[in-house]
Coordinates of C-alpha atoms in Angstrom, one line a residue:
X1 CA 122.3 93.6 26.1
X2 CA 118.8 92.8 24.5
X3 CA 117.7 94.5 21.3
X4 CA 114.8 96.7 21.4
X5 CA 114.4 97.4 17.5
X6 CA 115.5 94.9 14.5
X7 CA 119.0 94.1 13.9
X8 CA 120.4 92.4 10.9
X9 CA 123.4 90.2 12.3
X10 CA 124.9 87.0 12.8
X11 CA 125.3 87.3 16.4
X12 CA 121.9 86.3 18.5
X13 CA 120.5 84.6 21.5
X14 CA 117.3 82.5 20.9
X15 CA 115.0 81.5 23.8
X16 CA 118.0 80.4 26.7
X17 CA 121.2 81.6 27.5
X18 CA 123.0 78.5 25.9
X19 CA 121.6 78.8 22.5
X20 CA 123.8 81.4 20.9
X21 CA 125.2 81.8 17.5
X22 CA 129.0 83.0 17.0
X23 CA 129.5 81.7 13.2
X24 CA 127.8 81.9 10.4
X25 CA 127.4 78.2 10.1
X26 CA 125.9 78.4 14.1
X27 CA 123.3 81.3 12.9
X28 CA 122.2 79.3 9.4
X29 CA 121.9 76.2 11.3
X30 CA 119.5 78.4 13.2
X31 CA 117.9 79.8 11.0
X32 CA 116.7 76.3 9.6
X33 CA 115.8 75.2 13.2
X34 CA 113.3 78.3 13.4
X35 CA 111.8 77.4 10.3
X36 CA 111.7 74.0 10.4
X37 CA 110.0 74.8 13.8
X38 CA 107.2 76.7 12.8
X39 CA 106.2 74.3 9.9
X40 CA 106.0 71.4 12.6
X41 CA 103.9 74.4 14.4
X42 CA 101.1 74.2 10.9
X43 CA 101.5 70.8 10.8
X44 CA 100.5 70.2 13.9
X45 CA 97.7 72.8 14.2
X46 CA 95.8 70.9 10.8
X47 CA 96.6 67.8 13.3
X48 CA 94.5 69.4 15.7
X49 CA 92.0 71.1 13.6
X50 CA 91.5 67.9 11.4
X51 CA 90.8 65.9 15.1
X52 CA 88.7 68.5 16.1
X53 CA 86.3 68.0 12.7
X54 CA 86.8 64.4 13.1
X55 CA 85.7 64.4 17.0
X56 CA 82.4 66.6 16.3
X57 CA 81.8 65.2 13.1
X58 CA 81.5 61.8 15.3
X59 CA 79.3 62.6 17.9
X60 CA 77.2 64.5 15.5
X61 CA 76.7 61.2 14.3
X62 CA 75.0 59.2 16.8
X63 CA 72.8 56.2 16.2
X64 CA 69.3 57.2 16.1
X65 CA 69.8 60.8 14.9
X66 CA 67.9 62.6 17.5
X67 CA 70.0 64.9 19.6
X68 CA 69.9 65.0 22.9
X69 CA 67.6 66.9 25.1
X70 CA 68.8 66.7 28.4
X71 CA 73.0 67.2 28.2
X72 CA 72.8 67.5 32.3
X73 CA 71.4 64.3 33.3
X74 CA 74.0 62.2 31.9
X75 CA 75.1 59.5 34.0
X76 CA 78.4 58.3 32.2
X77 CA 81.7 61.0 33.5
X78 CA 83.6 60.2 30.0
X79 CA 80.2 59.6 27.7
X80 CA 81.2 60.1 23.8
X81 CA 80.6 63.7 23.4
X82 CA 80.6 64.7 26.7
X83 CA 82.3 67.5 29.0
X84 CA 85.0 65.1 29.8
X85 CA 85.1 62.5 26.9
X86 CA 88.6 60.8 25.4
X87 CA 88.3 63.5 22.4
X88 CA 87.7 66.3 24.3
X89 CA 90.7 65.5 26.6
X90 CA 92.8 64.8 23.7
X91 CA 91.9 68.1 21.9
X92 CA 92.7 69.9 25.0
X93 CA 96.0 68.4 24.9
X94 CA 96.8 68.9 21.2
X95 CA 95.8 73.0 21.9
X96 CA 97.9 72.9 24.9
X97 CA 101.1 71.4 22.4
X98 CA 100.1 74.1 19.9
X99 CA 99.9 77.3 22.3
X100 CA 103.5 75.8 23.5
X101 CA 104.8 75.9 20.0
X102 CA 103.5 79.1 19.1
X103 CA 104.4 80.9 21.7
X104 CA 108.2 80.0 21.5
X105 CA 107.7 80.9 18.0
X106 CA 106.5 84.0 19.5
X107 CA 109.6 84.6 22.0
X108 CA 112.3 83.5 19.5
X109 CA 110.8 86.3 16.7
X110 CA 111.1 88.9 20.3
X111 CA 114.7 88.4 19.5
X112 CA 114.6 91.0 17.2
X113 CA 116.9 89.4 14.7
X114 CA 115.6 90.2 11.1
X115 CA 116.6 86.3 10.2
X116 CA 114.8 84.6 13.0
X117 CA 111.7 86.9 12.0
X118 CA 112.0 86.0 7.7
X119 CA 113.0 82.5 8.8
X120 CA 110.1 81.6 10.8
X121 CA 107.7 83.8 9.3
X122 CA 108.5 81.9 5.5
X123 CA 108.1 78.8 7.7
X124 CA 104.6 79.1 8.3
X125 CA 103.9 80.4 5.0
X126 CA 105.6 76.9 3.9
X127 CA 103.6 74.9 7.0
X128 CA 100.4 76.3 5.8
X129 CA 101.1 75.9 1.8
X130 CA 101.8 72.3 2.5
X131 CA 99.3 71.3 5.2
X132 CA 96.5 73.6 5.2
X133 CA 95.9 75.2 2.1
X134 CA 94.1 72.6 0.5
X135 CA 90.6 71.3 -0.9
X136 CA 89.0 71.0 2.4
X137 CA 89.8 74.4 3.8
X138 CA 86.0 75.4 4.1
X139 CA 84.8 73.1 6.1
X140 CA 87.6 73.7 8.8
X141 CA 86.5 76.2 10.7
X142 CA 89.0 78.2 13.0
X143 CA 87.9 79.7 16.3
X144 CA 90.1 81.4 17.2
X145 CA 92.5 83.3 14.2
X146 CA 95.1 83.9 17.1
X147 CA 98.5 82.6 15.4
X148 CA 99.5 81.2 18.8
X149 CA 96.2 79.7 19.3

């Protein structure tokens, strides 16, 4: 039987059928895997946003200074800064990582278990305290303020 409203117990199934908890030392263990979890999910979401700076920061940057006029008629597929350059591609895949995370983040907190929610919940708080609270925070910009995002 699923839980439809917050429980407080010892007792809980997270994300498949053979990850259960029947002991105390099973549910801590966890607990720690949940937050541990999501702050490898900050981590790697100032990963991506740091790349992302990085990657516009360098095409910004070309030789001459100029920018250029006519984005359609390029003639290179993977040109630096283009639709389909290395960066781009690699962005896409470091946003495709980071939607994965966050959205078993998402489905082990639709548990419903008050310790899986406090656990991964002080987990980001710790992610985002360690790697994205910092000096540089202004210049980061975040498009999208979805936590799974």
């Amino acid at each position: 039987m699923m839980h439809m409203t917050f429980y407080w117990g010892t007792s809980v199934t997270l994300l498949f059928d053979s990850w259960k908890t029947d002991s105390l030392f099973s549910y801590s263990l966890t607990l720690i895997a949940c937050l541990l979890f999501s702050v490898f999910y900050q981590y790697m979401e100032d990963r991506r946003l740091r790349f992302k700076l990085l990657s516009s920061s360098a095409v910004s940057n070309n030789t001459d200074g100029a920018v250029d006029a006519t984005p359609l008629l390029k003639t290179k597929i993977f040109a630096r800064g283009g639709r389909w350059s290395v960066g781009r591609f690699t962005g896409s895949v470091l946003f495709g990582i980071n939607s994965a995370l966050g959205y078993f983040l998402m489905l082990a907190i639709m548990s419903f278990n008050g310790g899986v929610f406090v656990a991964i919940v002080v987990g980001l708080a710790i992610g985002y305290l360690l790697f994205r609270s910092g000096d540089d925070e202004q210049v980061v910009v975040v498009d999208n303020p979805c936590a799974c995002a």
